[in-house]
CSV table of C-alpha atoms in Angstrom, one decimal:
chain,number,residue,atom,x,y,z
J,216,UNK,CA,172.2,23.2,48.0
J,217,UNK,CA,169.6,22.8,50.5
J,218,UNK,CA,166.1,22.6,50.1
J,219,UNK,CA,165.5,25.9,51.2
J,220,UNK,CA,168.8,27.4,49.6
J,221,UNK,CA,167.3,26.3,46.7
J,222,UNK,CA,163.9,27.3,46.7
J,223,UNK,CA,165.4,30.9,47.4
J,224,UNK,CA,167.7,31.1,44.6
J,225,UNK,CA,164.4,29.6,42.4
J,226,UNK,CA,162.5,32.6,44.0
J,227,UNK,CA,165.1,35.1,43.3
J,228,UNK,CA,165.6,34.1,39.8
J,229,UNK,CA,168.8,33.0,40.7
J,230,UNK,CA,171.2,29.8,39.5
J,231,UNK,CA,170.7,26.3,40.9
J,232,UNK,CA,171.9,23.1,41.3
J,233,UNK,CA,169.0,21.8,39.9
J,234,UNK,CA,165.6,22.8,39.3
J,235,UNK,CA,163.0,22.8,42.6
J,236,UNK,CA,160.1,20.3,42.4
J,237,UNK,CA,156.9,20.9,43.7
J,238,UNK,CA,153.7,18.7,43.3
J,239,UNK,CA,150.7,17.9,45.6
J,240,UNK,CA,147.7,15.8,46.2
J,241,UNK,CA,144.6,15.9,48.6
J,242,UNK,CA,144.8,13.4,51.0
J,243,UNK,CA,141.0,12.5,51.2
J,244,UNK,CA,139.9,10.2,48.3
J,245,UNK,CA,136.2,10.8,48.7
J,246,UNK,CA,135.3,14.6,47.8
J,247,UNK,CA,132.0,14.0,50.1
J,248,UNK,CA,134.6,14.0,53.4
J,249,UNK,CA,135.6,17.6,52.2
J,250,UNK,CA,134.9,19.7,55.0
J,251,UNK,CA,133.6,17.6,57.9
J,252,UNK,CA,136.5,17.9,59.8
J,253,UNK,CA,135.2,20.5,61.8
J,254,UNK,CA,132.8,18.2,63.4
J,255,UNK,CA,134.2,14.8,62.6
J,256,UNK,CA,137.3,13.9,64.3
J,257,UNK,CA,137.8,10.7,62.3
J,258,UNK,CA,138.0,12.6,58.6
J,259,UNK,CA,140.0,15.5,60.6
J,260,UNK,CA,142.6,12.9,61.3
J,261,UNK,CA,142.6,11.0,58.4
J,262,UNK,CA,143.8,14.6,56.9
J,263,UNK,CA,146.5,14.4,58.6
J,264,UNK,CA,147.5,11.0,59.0
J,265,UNK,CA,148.0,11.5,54.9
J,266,UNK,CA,150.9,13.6,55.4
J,267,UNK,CA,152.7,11.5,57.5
J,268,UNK,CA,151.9,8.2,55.1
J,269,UNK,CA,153.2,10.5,52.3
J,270,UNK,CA,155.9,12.1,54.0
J,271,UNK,CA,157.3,8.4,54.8
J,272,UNK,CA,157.5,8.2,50.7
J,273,UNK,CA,158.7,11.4,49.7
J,274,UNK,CA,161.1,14.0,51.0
J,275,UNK,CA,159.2,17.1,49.2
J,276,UNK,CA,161.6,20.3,48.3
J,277,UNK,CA,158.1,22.3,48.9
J,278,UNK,CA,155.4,21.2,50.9
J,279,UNK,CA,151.9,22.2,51.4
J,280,UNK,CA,149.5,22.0,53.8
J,281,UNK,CA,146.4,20.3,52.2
J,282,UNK,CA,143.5,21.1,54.5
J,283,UNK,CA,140.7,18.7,52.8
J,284,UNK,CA,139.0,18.0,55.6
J,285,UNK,CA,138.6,22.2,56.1
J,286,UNK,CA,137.6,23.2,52.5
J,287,UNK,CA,136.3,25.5,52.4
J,288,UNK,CA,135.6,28.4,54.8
J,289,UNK,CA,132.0,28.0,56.4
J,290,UNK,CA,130.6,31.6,55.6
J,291,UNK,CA,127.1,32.0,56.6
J,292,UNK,CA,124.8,33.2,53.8
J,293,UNK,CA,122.3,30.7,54.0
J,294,UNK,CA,119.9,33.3,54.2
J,295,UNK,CA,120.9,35.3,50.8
J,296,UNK,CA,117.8,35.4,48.7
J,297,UNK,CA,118.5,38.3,46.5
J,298,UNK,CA,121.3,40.3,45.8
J,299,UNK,CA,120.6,43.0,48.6
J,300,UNK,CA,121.3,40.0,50.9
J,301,UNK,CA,124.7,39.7,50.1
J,302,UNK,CA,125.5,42.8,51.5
J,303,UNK,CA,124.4,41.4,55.1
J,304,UNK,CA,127.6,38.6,54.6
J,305,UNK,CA,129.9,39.1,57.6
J,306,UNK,CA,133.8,38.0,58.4
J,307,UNK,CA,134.2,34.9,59.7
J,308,UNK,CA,134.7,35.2,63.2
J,309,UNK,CA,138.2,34.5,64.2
J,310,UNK,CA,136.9,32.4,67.7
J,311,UNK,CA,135.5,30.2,65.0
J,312,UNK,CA,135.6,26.3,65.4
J,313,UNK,CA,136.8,26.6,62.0
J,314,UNK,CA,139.7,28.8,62.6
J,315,UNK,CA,140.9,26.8,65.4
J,316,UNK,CA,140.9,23.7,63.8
J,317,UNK,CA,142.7,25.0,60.7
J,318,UNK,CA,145.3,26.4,63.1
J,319,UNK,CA,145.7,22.8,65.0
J,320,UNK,CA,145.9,20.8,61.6
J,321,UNK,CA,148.9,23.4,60.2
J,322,UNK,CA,150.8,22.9,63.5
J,323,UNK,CA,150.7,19.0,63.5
J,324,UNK,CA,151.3,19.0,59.7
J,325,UNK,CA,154.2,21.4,60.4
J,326,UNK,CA,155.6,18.9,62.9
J,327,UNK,CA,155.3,16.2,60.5
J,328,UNK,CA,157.8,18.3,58.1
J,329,UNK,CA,159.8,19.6,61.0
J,330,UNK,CA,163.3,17.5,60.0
J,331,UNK,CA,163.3,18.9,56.9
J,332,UNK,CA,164.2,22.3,55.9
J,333,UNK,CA,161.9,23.0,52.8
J,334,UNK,CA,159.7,25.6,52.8
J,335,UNK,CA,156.0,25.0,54.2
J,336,UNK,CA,152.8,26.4,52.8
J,337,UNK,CA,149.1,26.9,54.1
J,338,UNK,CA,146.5,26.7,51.6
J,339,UNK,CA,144.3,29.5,51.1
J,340,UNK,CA,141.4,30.3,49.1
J,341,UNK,CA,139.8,33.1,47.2
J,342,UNK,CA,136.7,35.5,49.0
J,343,UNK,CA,135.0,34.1,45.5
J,344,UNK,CA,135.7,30.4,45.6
J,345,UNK,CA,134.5,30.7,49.6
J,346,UNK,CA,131.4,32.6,48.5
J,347,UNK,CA,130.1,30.4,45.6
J,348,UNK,CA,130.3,27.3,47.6
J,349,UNK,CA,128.7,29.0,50.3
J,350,UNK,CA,125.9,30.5,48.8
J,351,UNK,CA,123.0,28.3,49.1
J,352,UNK,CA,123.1,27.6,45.5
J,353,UNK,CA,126.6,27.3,45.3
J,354,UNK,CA,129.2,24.9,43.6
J,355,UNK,CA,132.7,24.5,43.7
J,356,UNK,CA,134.1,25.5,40.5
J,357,UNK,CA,135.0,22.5,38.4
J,358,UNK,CA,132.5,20.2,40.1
J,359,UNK,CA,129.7,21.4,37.5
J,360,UNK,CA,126.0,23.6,39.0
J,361,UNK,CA,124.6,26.1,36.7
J,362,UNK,CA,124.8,28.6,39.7
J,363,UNK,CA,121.8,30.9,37.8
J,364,UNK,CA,121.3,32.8,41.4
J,365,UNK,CA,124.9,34.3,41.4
J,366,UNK,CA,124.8,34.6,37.8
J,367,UNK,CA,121.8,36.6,38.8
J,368,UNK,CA,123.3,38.7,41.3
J,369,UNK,CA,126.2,39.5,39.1
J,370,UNK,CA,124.0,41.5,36.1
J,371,UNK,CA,121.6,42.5,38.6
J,372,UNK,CA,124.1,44.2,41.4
J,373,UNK,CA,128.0,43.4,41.4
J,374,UNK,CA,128.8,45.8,43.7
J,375,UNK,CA,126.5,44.0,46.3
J,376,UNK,CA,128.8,40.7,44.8
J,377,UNK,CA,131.6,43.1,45.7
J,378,UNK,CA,131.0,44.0,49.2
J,379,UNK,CA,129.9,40.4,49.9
J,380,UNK,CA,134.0,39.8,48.7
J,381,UNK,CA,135.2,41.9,50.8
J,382,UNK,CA,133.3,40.5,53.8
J,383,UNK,CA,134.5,37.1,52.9
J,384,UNK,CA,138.4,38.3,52.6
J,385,UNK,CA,138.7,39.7,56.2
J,386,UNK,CA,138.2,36.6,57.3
J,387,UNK,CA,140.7,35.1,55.3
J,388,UNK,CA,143.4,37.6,56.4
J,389,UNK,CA,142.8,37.3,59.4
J,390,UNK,CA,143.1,33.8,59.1
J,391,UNK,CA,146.2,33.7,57.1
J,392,UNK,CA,147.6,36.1,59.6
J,393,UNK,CA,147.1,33.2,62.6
J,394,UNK,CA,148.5,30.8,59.9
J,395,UNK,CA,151.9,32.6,59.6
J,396,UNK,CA,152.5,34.2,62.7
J,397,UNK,CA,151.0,30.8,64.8
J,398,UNK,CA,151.0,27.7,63.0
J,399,UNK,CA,154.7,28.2,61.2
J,400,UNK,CA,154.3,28.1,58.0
J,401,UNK,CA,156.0,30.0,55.2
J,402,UNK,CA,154.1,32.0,53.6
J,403,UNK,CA,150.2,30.9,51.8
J,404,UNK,CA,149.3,29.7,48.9
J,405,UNK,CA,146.3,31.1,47.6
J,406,UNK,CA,144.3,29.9,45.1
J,407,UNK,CA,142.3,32.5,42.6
J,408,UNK,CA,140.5,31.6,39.6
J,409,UNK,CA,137.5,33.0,37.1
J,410,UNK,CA,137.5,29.7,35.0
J,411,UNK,CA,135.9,29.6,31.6
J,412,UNK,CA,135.0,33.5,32.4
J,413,UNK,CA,132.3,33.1,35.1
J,414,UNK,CA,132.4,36.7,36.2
J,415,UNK,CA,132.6,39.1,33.0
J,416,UNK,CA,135.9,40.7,32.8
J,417,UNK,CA,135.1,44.0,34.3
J,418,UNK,CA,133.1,42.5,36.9
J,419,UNK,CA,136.3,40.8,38.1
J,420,UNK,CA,138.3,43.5,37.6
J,421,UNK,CA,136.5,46.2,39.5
J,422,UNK,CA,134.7,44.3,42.3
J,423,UNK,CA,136.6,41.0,42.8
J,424,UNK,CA,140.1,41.1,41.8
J,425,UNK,CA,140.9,44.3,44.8
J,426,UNK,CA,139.6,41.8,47.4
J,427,UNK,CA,142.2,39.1,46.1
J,428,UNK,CA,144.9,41.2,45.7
J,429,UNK,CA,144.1,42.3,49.7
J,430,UNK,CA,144.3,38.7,50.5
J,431,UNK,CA,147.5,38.1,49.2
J,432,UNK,CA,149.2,42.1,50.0
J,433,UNK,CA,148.5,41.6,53.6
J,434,UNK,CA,150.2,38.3,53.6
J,435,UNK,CA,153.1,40.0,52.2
J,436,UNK,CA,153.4,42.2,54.9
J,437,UNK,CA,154.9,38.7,56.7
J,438,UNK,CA,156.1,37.1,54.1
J,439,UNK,CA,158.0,37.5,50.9
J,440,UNK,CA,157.3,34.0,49.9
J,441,UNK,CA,153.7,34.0,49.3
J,442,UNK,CA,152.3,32.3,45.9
J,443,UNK,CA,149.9,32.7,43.5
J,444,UNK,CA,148.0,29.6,42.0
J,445,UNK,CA,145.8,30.1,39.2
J,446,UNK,CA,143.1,27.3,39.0
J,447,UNK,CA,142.9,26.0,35.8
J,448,UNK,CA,140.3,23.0,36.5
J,449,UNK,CA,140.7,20.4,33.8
J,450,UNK,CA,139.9,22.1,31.0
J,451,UNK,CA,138.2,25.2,32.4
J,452,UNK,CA,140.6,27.6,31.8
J,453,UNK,CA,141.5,31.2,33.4
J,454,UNK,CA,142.4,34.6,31.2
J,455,UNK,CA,146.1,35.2,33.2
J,456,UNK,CA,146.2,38.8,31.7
J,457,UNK,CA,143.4,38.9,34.6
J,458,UNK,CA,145.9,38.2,37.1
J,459,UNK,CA,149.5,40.5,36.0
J,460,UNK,CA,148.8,43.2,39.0
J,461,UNK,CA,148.6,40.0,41.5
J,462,UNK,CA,151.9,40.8,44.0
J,463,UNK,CA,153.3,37.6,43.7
J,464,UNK,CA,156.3,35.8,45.2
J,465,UNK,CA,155.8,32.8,42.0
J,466,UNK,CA,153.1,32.1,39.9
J,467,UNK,CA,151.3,28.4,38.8
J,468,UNK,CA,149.1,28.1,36.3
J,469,UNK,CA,147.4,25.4,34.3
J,470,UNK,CA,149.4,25.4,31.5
J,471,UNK,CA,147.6,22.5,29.4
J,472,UNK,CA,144.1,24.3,30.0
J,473,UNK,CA,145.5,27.9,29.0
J,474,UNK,CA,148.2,27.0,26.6
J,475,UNK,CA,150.6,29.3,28.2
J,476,UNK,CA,153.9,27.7,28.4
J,477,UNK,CA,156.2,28.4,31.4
J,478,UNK,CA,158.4,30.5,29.4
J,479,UNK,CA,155.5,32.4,28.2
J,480,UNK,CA,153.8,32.9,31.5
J,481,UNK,CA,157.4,34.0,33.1
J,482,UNK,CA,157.5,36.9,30.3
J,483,UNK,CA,153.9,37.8,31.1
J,484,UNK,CA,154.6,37.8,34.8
J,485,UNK,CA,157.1,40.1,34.1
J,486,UNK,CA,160.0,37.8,34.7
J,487,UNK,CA,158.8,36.5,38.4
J,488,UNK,CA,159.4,33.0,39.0
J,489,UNK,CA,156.9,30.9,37.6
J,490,UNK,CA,156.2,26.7,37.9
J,491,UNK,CA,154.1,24.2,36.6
J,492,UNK,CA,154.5,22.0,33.5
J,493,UNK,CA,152.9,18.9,34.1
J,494,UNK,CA,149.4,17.8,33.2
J,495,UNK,CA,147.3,16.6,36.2
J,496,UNK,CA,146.2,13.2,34.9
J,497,UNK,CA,149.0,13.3,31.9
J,498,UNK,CA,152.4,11.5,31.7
J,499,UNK,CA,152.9,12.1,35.3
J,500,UNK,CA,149.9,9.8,36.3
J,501,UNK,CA,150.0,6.9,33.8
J,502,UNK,CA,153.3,7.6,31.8
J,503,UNK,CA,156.4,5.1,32.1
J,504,UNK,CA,159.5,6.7,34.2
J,505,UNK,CA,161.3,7.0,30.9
J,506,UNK,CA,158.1,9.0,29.6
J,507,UNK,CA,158.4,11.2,32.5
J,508,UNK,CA,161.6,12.1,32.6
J,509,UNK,CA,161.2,12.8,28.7
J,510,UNK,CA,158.7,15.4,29.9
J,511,UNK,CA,160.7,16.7,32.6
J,512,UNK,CA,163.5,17.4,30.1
J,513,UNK,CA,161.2,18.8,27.1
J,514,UNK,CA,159.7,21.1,30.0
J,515,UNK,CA,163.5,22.5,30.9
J,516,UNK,CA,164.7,22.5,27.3
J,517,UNK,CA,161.6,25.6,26.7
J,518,UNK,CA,161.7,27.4,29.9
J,519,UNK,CA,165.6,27.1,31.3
J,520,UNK,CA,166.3,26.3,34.9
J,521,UNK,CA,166.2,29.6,36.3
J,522,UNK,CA,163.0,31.1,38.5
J,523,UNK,CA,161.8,27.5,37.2
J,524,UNK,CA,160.4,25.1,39.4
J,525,UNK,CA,158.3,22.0,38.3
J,526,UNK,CA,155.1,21.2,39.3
J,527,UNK,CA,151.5,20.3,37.9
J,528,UNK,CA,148.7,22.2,36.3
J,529,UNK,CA,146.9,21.7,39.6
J,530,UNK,CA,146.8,19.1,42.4
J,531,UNK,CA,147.7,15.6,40.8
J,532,UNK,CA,145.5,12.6,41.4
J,533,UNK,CA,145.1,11.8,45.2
J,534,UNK,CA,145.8,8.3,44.6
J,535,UNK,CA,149.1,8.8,42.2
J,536,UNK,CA,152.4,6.8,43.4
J,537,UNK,CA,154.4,9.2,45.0
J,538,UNK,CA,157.5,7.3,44.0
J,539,UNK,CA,156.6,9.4,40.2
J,540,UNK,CA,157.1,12.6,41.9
J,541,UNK,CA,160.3,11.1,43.0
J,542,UNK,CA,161.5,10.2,39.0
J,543,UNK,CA,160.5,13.9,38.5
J,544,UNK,CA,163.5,15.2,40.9
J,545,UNK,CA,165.6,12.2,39.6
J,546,UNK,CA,165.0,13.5,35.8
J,547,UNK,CA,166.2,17.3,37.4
J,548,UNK,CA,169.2,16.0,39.2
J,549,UNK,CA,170.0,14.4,35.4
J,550,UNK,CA,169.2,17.2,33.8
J,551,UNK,CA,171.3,19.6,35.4
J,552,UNK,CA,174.0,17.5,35.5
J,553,UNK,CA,174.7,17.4,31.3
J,554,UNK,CA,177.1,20.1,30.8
J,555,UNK,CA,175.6,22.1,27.4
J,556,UNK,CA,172.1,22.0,29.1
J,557,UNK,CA,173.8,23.2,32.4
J,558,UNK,CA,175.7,26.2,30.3
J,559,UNK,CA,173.3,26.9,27.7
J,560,UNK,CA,170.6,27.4,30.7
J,561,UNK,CA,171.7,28.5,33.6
J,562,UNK,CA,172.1,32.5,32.4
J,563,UNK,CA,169.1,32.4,31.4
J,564,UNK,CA,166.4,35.0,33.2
């Protein structure tokens, strides 16, 4: 099978050769760089250079465009000072410096993976991740910040929080849109989370969750590829029954943080593809090739090798060896090859 004859079948819960194999890293070491590739042209191209550096190493069955130097959307709401304020949030404009250097990095890291048939992704984000870190007392989920103002603005007016959401997710179709019909990718990847329950359930539910579930229903309009990535941010963990009505293509989750296995998940996605398996600092990262492909196999042996597809939790270390990605595909390739795994797996849905 190809790459993408494989990654079709994997989407269509369909046989394969072998499992898919999808991990991937950011490609700017210092978390302070995030961003300043709108203005600097030396961190923009250092974001890009990455790719090619890793692309010399490994031959990826799914790639993804890491835009590190872009994260995350600049909304303005410098000016929010009380929850009325956030009503006043507008779209990003498309004519945005921001917009048009997303679009040139996703072209040039398309070119990098242009001899190779596997399916290319852009990375998109959340209207709530944008908002948080653009608020002026925002913080990145993960990356620590008592956030007390949105906190605030949460018990004090959600529906404010709301409108503010859906603000922030025009942009972000509109952007995806240019993405996929411009810059040649596949479909997005976008990125939702409500770690360790930031937003109270309803709150997510009524005035959050519609404006992801926008994001990602417009992209499916062109594509039927589009994924769904949970962020489970070591340790901080997501409730996935939050996230069942999410029109997904596959779903990713961090299965070490939630303790959801893929076979679980798969059954709670109502039999949709699912991928994952691997801790982000675990076995992967410091474990022996023999400890890896141990994994591999104890990660096949509980979820089959249909609509499976192994990946991480989240984005692995950015300074991993990418030749352990390789032993991951190598330990698939085995795998697949032993006939009673092969037949006892296979049929399985």
């Amino acid at each position: 099978m190809t790459k993408r004859e494989r990654f079709l079948n994997f989407l269509g819960n369909k046989p394969v050769d072998r499992v898919p194999v999808a991990f991937f890293h950011h490609f700017l070491e210092d978390w302070t760089d995030f961003g300043k590739g709108i203005e600097n042209d030396e961190v923009f191209e250092k974001n890009i250079e990455g790719h090619r550096i890793a692309r010399q190493f490994f031959d990826p069955d799914v790639a993804k465009i890491m835009n590190d130097s872009l994260m995350l959307m600049p909304v303005e709401a410098s000016f929010v000072k009380t929850s009325a304020d956030l009503r006043k949030i507008e779209p990003l404009s498309p004519d945005s410096k921001f917009v048009k250097r997303t679009l040139e990095l996703t072209k040039r890291v398309r070119e990098i993976y242009g001899d190779t048939d596997a399916p290319v992704y852009a990375t998109s984000f959340s209207p709530t991740l944008v908002l948080r870190s653009a608020l002026p007392e925002g913080r990145r989920p993960g990356l620590g910040g008592p956030e007390t103002v949105i906190k605030h603005f949460i018990e004090e007016d959600p529906e404010a929080l709301g409108e503010a959401c859906r603000a922030v997710s025009e942009g972000i179709i509109e952007l995806n849109r240019l993405l996929m019909k411009e810059g040649g990718v596949d479909g997005i990847y976008l990125s939702v989370n409500n770690q360790s329950g930031f937003f109270p359930e309803e709150v997510y539910r009524t005035y959050i969750s519609p404006y992801e579930k926008a994001v990602l229903d417009d992209a499916n309009k062109l594509s039927s590829m589009n994924i769904l990535h949970i962020c489970g941010f070591i340790g901080q963990g997501n409730d996935l029954n939050l996230f069942t009505g999410f029109d997904a293509a596959a779903y990713n989750w961090a299965v070490h943080t939630e303790k959801v296995s893929l076979s679980e998940g798969k059954k709670l996605f109502g039999g949709k593809p699912v991928f994952g398996g691997f801790e982000q600092k675990g076995v992967l990262y410091k474990g022996s090739r023999e400890e890896v492909e141990e994994y591999a196999y104890k990660i096949l042996d509980e979820a089959g090798q249909v609509g499976i597809m192994l990946g991480a939790d989240c984005t692995v270390p950015a300074d991993i060896d990418d030749s352990r990605i390789e032993w991951v595909r190598q330990a698939a390739v085995k795998y697949a090859s032993q006939p009673v795994r092969r037949m006892k797996y296979q049929g399985r849905s």
